XYZ file of C-alpha atoms in Angstrom:
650
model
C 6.544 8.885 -51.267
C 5.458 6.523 -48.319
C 2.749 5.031 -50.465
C 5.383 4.671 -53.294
C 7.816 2.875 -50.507
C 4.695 0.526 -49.649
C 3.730 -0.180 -53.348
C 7.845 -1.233 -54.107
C 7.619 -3.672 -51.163
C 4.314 -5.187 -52.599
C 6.137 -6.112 -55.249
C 9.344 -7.245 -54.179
C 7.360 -10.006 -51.680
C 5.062 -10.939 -54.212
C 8.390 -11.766 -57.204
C 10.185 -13.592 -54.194
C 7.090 -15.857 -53.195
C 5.754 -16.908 -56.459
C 5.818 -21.012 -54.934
C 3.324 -19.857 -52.234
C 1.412 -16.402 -53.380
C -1.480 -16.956 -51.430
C 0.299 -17.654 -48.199
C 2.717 -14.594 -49.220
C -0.185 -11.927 -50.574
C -2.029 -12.723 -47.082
C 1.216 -11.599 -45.276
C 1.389 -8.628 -47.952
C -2.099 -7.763 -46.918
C -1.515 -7.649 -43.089
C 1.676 -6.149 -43.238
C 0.585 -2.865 -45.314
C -3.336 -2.832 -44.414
C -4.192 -4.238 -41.084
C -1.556 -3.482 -38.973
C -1.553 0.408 -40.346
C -5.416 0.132 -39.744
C -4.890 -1.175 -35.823
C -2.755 1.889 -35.099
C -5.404 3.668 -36.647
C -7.681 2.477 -33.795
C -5.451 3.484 -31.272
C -4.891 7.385 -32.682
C -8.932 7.540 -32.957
C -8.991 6.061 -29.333
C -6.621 8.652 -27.920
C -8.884 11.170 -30.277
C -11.919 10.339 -28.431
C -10.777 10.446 -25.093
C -9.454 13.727 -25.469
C -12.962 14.932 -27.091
C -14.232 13.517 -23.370
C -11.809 15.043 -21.299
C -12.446 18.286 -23.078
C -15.983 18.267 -23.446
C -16.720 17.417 -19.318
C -14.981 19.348 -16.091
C -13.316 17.291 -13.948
C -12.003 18.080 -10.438
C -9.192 16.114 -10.578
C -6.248 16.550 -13.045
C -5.671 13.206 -15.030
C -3.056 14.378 -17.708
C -4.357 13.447 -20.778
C -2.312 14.659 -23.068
C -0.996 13.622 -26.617
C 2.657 14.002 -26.182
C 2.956 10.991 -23.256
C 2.058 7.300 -24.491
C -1.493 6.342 -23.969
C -1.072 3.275 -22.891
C 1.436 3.486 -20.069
C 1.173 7.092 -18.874
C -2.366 8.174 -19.209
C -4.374 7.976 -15.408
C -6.738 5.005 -15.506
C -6.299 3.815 -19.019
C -4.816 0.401 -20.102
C -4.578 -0.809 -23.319
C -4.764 -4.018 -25.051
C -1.545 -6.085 -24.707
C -0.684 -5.447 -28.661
C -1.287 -2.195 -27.767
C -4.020 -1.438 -30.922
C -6.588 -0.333 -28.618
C -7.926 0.767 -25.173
C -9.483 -1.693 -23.431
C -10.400 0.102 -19.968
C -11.544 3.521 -18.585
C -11.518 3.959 -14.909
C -12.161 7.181 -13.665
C -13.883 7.172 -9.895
C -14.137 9.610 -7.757
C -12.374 12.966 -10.042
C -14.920 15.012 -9.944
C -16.349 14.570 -13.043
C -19.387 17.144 -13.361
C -21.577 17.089 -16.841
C -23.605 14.903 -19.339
C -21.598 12.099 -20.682
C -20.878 13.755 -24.256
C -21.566 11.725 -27.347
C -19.286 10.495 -30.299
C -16.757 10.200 -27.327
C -16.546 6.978 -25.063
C -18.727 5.664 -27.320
C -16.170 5.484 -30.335
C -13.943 3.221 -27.931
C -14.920 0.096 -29.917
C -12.722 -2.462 -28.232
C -13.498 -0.620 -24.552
C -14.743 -3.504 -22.051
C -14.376 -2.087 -19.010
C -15.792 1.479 -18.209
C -15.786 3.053 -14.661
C -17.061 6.443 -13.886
C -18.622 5.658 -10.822
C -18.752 8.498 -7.778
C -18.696 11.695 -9.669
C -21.583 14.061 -10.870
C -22.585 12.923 -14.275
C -26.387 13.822 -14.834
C -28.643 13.876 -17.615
C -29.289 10.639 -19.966
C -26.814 7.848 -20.852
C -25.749 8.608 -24.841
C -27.049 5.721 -27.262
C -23.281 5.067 -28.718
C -21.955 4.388 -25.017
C -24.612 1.767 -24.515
C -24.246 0.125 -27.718
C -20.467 -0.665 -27.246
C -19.527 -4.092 -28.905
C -16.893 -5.105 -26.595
C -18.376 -3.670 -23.309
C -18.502 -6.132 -20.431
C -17.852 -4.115 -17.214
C -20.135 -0.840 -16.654
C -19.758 1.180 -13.492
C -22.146 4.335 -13.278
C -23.274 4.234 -9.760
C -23.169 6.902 -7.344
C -23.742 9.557 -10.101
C -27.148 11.487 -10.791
C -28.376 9.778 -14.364
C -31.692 9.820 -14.821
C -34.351 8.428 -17.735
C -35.049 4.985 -18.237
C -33.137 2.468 -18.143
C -31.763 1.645 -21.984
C -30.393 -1.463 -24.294
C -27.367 -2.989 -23.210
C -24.867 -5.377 -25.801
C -25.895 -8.994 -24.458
C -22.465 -9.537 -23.962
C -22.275 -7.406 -20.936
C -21.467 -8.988 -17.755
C -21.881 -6.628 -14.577
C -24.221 -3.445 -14.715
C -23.983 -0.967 -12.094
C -26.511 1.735 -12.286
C -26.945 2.099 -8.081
C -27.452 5.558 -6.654
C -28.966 7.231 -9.496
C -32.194 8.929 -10.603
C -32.861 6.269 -13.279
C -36.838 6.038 -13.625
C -39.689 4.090 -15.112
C -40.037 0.283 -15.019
C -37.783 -2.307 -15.503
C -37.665 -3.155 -19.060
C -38.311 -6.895 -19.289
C -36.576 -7.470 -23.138
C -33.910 -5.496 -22.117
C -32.805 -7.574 -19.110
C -33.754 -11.022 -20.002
C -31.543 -10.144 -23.154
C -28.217 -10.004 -21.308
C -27.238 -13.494 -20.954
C -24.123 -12.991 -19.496
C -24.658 -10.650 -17.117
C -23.461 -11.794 -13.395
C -24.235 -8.846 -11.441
C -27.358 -6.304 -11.605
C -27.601 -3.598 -9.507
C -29.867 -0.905 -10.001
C -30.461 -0.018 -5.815
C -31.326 4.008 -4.680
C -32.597 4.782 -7.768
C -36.467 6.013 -8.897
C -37.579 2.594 -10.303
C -41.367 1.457 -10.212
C -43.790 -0.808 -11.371
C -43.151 -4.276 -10.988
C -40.202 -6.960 -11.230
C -40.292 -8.580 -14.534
C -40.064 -12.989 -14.660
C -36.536 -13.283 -15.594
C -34.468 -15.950 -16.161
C -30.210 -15.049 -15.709
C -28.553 -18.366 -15.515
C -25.543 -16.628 -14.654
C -26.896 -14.185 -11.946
C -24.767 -14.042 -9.000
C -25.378 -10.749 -7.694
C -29.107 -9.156 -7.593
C -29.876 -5.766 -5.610
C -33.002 -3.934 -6.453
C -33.925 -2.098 -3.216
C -34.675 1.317 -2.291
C -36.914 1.617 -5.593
C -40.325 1.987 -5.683
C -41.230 -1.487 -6.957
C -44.568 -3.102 -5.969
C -46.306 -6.624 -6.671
C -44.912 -10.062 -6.087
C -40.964 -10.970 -6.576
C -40.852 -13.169 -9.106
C -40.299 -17.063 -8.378
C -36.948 -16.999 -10.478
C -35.479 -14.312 -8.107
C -36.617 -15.680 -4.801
C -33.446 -17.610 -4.406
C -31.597 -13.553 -3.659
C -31.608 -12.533 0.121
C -34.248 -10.610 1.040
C -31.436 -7.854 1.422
C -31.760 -7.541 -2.470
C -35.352 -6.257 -2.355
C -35.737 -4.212 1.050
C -36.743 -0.364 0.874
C -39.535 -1.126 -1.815
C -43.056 -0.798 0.221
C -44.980 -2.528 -2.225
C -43.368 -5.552 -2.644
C -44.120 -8.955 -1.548
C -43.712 -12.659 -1.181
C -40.410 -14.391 -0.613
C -37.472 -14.161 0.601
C -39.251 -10.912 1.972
C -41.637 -11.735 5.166
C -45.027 -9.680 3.956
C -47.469 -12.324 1.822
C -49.145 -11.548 -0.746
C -52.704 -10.623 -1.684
C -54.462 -12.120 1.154
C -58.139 -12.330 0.649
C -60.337 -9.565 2.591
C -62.629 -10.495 4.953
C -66.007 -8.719 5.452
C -66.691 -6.200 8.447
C -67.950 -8.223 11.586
C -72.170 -7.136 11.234
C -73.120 -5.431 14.029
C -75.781 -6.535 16.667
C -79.461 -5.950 15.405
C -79.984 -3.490 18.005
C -76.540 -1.725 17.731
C -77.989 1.074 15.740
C -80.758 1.742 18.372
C -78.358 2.100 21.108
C -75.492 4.149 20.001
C -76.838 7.359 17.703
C -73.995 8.726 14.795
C -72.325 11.034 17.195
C -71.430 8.271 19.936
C -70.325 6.254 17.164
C -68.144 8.734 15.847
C -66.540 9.069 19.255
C -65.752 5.774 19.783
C -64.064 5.072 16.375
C -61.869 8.408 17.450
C -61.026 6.668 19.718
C -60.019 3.499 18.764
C -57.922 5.086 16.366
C -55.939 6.890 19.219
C -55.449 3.444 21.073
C -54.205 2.298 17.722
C -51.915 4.788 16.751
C -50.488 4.704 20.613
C -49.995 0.855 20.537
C -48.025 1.039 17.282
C -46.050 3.991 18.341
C -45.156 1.911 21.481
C -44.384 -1.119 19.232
C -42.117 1.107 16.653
C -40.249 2.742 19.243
C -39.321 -0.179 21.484
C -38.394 -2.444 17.989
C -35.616 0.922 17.526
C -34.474 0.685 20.577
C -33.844 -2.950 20.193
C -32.179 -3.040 17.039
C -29.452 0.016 18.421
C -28.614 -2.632 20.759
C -28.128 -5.242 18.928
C -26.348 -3.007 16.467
C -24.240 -1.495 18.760
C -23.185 -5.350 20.395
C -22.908 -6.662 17.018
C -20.149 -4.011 15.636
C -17.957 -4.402 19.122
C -14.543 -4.878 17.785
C -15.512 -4.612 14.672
C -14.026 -1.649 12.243
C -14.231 -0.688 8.796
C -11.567 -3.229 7.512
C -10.842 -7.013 8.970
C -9.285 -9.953 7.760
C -7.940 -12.964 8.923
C -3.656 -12.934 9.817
C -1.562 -12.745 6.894
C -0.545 -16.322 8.287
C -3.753 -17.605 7.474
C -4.314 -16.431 3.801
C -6.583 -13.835 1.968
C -9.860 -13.944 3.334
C -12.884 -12.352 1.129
C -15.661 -10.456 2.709
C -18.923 -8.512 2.492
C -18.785 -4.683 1.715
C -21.207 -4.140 4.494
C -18.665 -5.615 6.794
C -16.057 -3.170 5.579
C -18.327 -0.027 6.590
C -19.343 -0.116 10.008
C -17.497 3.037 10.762
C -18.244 5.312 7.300
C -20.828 7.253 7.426
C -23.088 7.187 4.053
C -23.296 10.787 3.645
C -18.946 10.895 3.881
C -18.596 7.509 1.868
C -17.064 9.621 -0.777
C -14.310 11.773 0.876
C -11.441 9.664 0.514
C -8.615 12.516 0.058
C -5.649 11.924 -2.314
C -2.422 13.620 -2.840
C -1.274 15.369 -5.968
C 0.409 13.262 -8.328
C -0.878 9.906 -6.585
C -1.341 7.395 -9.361
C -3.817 5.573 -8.140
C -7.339 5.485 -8.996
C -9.864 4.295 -6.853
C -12.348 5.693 -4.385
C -13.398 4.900 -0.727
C -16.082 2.620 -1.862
C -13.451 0.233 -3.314
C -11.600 -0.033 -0.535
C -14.769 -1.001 1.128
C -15.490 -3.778 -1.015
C -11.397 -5.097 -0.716
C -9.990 -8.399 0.336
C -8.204 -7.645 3.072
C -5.162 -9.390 4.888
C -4.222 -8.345 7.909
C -0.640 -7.578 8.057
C 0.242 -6.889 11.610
C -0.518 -4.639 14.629
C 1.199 -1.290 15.380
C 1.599 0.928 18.071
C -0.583 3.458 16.125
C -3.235 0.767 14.902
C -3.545 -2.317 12.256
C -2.156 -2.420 8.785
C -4.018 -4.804 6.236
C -3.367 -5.216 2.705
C -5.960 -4.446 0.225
C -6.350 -6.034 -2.947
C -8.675 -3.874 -5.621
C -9.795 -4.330 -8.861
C -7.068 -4.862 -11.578
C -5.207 -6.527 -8.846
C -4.165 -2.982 -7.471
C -2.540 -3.378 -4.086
C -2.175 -1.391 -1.514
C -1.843 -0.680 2.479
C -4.636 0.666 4.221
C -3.789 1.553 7.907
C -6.654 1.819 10.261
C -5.539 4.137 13.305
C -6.904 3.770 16.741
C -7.185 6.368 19.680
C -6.575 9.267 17.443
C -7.410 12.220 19.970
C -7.038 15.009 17.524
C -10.238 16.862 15.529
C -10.668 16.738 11.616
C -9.081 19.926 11.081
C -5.985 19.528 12.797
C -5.738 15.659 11.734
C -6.114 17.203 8.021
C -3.858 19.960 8.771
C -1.088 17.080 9.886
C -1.805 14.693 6.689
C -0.829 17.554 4.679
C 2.684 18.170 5.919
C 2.906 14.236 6.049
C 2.022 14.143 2.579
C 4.802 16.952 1.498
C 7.188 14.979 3.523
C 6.394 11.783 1.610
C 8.495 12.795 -2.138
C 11.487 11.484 -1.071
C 12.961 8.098 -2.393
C 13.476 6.549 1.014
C 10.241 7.533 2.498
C 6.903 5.739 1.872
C 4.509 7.907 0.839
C 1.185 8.744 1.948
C -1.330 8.618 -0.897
C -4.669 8.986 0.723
C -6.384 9.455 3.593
C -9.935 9.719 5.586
C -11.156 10.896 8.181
C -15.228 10.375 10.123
C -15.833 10.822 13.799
C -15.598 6.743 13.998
C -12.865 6.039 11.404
C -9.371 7.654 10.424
C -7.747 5.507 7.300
C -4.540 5.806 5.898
C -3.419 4.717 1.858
C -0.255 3.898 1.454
C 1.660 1.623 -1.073
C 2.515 -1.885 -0.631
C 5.813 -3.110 -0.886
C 5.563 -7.047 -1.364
C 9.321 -8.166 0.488
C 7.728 -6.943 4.051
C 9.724 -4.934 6.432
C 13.481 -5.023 7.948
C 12.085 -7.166 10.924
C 10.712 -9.567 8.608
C 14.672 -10.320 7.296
C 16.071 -9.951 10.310
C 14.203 -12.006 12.780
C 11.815 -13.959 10.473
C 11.645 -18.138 10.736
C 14.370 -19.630 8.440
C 12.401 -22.745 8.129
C 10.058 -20.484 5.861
C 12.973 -19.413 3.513
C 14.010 -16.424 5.178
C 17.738 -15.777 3.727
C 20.158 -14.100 6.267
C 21.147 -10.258 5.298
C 24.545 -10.198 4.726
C 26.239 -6.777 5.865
C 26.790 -5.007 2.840
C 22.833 -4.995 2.063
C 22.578 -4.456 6.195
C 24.560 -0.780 5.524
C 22.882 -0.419 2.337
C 19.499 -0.758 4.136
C 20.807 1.670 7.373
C 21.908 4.092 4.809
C 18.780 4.540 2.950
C 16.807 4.818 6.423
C 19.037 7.583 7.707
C 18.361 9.634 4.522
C 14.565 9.018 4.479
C 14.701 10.210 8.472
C 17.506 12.598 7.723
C 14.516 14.424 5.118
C 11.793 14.356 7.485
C 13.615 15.927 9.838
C 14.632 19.009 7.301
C 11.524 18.983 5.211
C 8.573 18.819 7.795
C 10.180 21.292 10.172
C 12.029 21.510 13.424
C 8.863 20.282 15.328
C 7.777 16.898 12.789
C 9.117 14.030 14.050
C 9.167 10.657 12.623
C 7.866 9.362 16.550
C 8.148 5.607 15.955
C 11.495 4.399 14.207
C 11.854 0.875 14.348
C 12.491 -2.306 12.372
C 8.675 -2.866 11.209
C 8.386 0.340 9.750
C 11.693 0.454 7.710
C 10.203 -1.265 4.537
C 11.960 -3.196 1.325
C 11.929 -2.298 -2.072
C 11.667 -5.935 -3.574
C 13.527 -4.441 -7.065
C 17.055 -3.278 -5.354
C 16.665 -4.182 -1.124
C 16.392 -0.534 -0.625
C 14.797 0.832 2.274
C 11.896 3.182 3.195
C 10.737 5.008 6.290
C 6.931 4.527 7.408
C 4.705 5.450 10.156
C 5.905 8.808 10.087
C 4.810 11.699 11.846
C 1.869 10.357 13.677
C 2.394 10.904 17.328
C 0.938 14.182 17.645
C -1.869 12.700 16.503
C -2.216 9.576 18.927
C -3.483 9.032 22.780
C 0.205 9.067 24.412
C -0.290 6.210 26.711
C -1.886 4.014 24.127
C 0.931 4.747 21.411
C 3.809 3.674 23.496
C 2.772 0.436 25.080
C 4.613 -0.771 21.900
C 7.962 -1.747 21.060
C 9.114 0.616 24.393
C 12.668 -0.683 23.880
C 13.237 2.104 20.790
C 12.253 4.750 22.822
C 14.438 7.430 24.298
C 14.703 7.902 28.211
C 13.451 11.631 27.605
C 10.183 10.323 25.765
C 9.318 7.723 28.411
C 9.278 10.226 30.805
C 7.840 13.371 29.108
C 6.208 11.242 26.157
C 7.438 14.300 24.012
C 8.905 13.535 20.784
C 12.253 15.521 19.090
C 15.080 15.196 16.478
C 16.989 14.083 19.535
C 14.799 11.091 20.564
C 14.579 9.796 16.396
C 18.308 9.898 16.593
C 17.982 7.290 19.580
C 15.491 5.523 18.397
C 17.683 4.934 14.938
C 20.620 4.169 16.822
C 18.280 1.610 18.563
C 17.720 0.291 14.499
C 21.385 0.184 14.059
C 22.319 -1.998 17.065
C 19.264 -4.556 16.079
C 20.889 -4.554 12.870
C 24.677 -5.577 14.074
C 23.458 -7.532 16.890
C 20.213 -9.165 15.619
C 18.224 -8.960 18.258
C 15.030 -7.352 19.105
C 15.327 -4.480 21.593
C 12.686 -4.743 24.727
C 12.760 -3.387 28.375
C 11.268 -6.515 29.522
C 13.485 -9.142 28.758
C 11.349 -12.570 28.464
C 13.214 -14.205 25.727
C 16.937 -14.715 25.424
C 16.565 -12.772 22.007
C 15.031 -9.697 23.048
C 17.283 -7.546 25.578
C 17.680 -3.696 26.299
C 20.174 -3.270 23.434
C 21.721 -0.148 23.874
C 22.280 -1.251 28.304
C 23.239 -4.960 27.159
C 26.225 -3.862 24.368
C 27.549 -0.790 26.814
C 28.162 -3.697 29.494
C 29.770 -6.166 26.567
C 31.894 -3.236 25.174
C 33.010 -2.558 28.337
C 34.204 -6.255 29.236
C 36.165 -5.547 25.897
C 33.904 -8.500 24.590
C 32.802 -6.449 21.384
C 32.582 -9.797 19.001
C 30.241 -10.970 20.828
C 27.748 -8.410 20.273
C 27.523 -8.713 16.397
C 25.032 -11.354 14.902
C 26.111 -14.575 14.332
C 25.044 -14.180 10.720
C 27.909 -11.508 10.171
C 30.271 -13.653 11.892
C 30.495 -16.193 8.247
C 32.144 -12.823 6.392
C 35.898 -11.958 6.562
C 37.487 -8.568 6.080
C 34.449 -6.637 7.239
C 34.729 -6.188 11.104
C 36.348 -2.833 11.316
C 33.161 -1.593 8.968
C 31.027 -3.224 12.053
C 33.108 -1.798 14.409
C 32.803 1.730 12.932
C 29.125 1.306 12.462
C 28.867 0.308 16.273
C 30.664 3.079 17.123
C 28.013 5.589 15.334
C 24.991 3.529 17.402
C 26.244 4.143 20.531
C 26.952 8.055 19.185
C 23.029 7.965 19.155
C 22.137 6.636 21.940
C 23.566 8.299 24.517
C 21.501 9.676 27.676
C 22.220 13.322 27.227
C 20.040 14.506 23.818
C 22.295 17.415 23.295
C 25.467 15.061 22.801
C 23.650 12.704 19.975
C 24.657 13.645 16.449
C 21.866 14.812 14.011
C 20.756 12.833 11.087
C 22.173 14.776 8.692
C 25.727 13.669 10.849
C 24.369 10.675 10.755
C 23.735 9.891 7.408
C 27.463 11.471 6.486
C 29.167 8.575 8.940
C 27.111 6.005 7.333
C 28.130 6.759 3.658
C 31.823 6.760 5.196
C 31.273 3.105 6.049
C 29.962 2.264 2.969
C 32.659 3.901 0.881
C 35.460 2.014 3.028
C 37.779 1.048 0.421
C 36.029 -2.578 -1.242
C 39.697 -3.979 -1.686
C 40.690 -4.455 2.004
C 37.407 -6.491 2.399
C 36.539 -9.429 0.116
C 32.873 -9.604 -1.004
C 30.636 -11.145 1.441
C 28.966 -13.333 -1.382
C 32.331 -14.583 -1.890
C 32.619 -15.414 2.334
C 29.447 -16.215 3.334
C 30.552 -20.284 3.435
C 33.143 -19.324 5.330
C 33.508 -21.005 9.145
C 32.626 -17.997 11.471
C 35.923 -19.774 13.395
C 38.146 -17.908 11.186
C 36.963 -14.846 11.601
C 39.449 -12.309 13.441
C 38.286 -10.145 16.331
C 38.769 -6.370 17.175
């Protein structure tokens, strides 16, 4: 019946375009042949990729599964943007354990980018994966494939075959045949024999150590660092320091008499010993260079960590993976720890080789933003003076990682832990944090919150606080509420909590030289954390909100004062307009709303902990503020021009 439908519609075009049938039986053609045959592609794509996931064990679930769209739903798979065919594979780190099964990735025909790098693939690369006609991208290291090393398209670009048991020499024909290719690396594999003369005009990226290659580096590759080629004994010439092939001289002759004056067994002796004086002297030599290079080492990495970058005020700035890993330990570089249901799909070793910016220093450590491949961004958080052991700093990560499904939460999506380094993942959200909009330079854009997105944005905190506090238990506290860690959603201005749930974790003295004007009396003096003292600490958040200014205990600016002290002694003077932000003052109709939400600040912040409201009473106040009737109050959009002059006072 469809084929009769199709047949019908043949016809019909090709009556109606008799003037132009070639132009109109080309559009016939596409229409009923090609564009059938391109979703083709994409049901034999989805067919094949099921054959892999079914034919190899993975750790990891990735919900592959026919009845969700390919394109959009299925973990680390994008598709072309008509949508005919996938066009990448990236699957790091999911525990992938098996040989790479044929008649399955390699049926992906219009697949150029392939990632299955950190998992446990073994046995030999299938001939239909390395003959793909669109590949350009192939990621295979850390894995355990073995065999030589086989034909690649010449279109391919960058070849990663590092940390593997690949074997054999390196085929000359089969290198010098990829034209394109801008980065080779084949390091910590089994590789012998030696470097083949080739010639890569686009080469940018060359690493061959750790092999067991011998003989002289080629001329055409000299121009690499000698970094490219350490780890191989047998190698020489530049850019390594051991020349090559020096010619031998002939043993000194001895004296004419020397064999009447020393008989076999002296001379036997006395090469002994020579050797002994030898093998001392070098022994002396190694150790001492060991020693020297753990110094240098150790004054080299001062103050350096596993990520750095320059100020978000000063750009992006690009580095070196081997600057990213001073802290991760080789035999660990894999145990980056994800959540279930995180989306993302990366492993630790990307986030080593990031661009990071860093975007600002904490009480618990530095935040930078980390740019991956496919332009995935997200927040890695590198804490400082955690005092805790791995077991009870993974024990903690999981109940902050149930806490994290709620919409007004940020959620934690990885983490890792070594005896040097503790990293946190978290998503990035692009319009920066409440402090940013508050107190950020106007000269730079910044436009002033008007209040109904300031209640919106107090609301949403309360609930995200309001659900750690009943999800994570009557001991999990959110520890560090303040204006940098309540985050914007750039889509609607909502908010999100951050920073959660870290205290127990953190040297008390070093966590609260911070931002001490958020804290409650009881935690300055006890440094323990409660309900009670978030509830301060939010009413802390509210009062920067209505008044907009920072809260301190050391006053050194005339915008940063001991809120909750400096608006009891206004309120009292019966001077309460004064203590809302000027930017609030160019809106009409709104001040009993500000007056209210004062009111539930100063609720919070009281002395006594037992007299503060919880945030479940909190959050129930706040919604009554925002559902004040919106007819005895005129938009603020349609008041912001107003002249704060005309504005009428409590």
């Amino acid at each position: 019946m469809l084929a009769g439908k199709c047949f019908t519609h043949q016809i019909f075009l090709m009556k109606a375009c008799s003037t132009y049938k070639l132009l109109c039986f080309l559009f016939v053609i596409i229409t009923t042949t090609i564009l059938p045959l391109a979703h083709g592609d994409l049901k034999s794509d989805e067919e094949a990729l099921l054959a892999f996931a079914a034919s190899i064990h993975h750790g990891r679930k990735i919900n592959w599964n026919s009845g969700i769209p390919i394109c959009s739903s299925w973990v680390g798979i994008n598709c072309s943007r008509d949508g005919t065919h996938v066009v990448t594979v990236r699957l790091p780190g999911v525990g992938l354990t098996g040989e790479i099964p044929k008649n399955t990735l390699g049926k992906l025909n219009g697949l150029r980018v392939l990632s299955l790098r950190s998992n446990v693939i073994y046995g030999t690369l299938p001939s239909d994966l390395t003959s793909l006609p669109a590949i350009r991208n192939l990621f295979l290291q850390h894995n355990n494939l073995s065999g030589q090393i086989p034909t690649f398209p010449k279109q391919l670009s960058i070849l990663d075959l590092s940390y593997n048991s690949f074997s054999g020499t390196i085929p000359p024909s089969v290198i010098q045949n990829l034209t394109h290719l801008t980065v080779l690396n084949l390091q910590n594999n089994s590789l012998s024999g030696p470097i083949p003369n080739i010639t890569l005009p686009r080469l940018k990226h060359l690493n061959l150590s750790y092999n067991h290659l011998n003989g002289s580096i080629p001329s055409s590759l000299q121009k690499f660092p000698k970094s490219s080629f350490l780890g191989n004994s047998f190698l020489c010439g530049l850019p390594l320091r051991t020349p090559c092939s020096s010619p031998l001289r002939p043993p000194p002759l001895s004296p004419p008499n020397a064999h009447l004056s020393h008989g076999p067994e002296e001379r036997g002796h006395r090469k002994k010993f020579i050797i002994i004086i030898a093998v001392a002297a070098c022994g002396t030599a190694v150790i001492f260079l060991v020693a020297l290079l753990i110094l240098m080492k150790r004054k080299k990495s001062e103050g350096r960590g596993v990520l750095k970058g320059k100020p978000s005020g000063g750009g992006r700035s690009e580095k070196p993976s081997e600057e990213f890993g001073s802290g991760v330990q080789e035999a660990e570089k894999n145990k980056l720890v994800f959540f279930e249901g995180c989306s993302y799909n990366f492993d630790l070793e990307d986030l080593l080789r990031a661009s990071a910016e860093v975007l600002g220093k904490g009480s618990y450590g530095t935040g930078y933003k980390a740019i991956l491949e496919e332009s995935i961004t997200v927040v890695v958080k590198r804490l400082k003076e955690v005092i805790v052991g791995k077991k009870e700093f993974e024990q903690q990560m999981e109940i902050i990682g149930r806490v994290g499904q709620h919409p007004n939460v940020v959620p934690l999506r990885a983490y890792y832990y070594s005896k040097d380094e503790k990293l946190l993942v978290c998503d990035y959200f692009s319009r920066g944090n409440l402090a940013m909009l508050l107190h950020g330079n106007k000269a730079t854009g910044r436009t002033a919150l008007d209040w109904e997105t300031r209640v919106k944005i107090a609301l949403a905190a309360a609930r995200g606080i309001a659900h750690i506090h009943s999800t994570g238990g009557p001991k999990f506290t959110h520890g560090n509420i303040k204006s940098t860690n309540v985050l914007i959603n750039q889509e609607d201005s909502d908010a999100r909590i951050s920073d959660y749930g870290l205290a127990p974790l953190m040297n008390a003295p070093a966590a609260r030289s911070r931002h001490p004007g958020y804290r409650a009396p009881e935690v300055i003096e006890t440094r323990k954390h409660t309900h009670k003292s978030d509830v301060y600490s939010f009413g802390v958040l509210l009062l920067e909100m209505l008044t907009g200014k920072q809260p301190t205990q050391s006053p050194g600016r005339d915008d940063m004062v001991d809120l909750p002290k400096w608006v009891q002694s206004v309120v009292r003077e019966e001077w309460t307009a004064e203590v809302f932000d000027v930017e609030l003052l160019r809106y009409q109709n709104v001040e009993e709303d500000m007056v209210q939400m004062l009111q539930i600040a100063m609720a919070c912040v009281v002395k006594v902990p037992e007299m503060r409201p919880s945030m479940d009473d909190v959050v129930r106040m706040v919604e009554e503020v925002q559902q004040s009737d919106p007819e005895n109050r005129a938009s603020s959009e349609e008041n912001k021009s107003k002249d704060s002059s005309n504005v009428q006072t409590p």
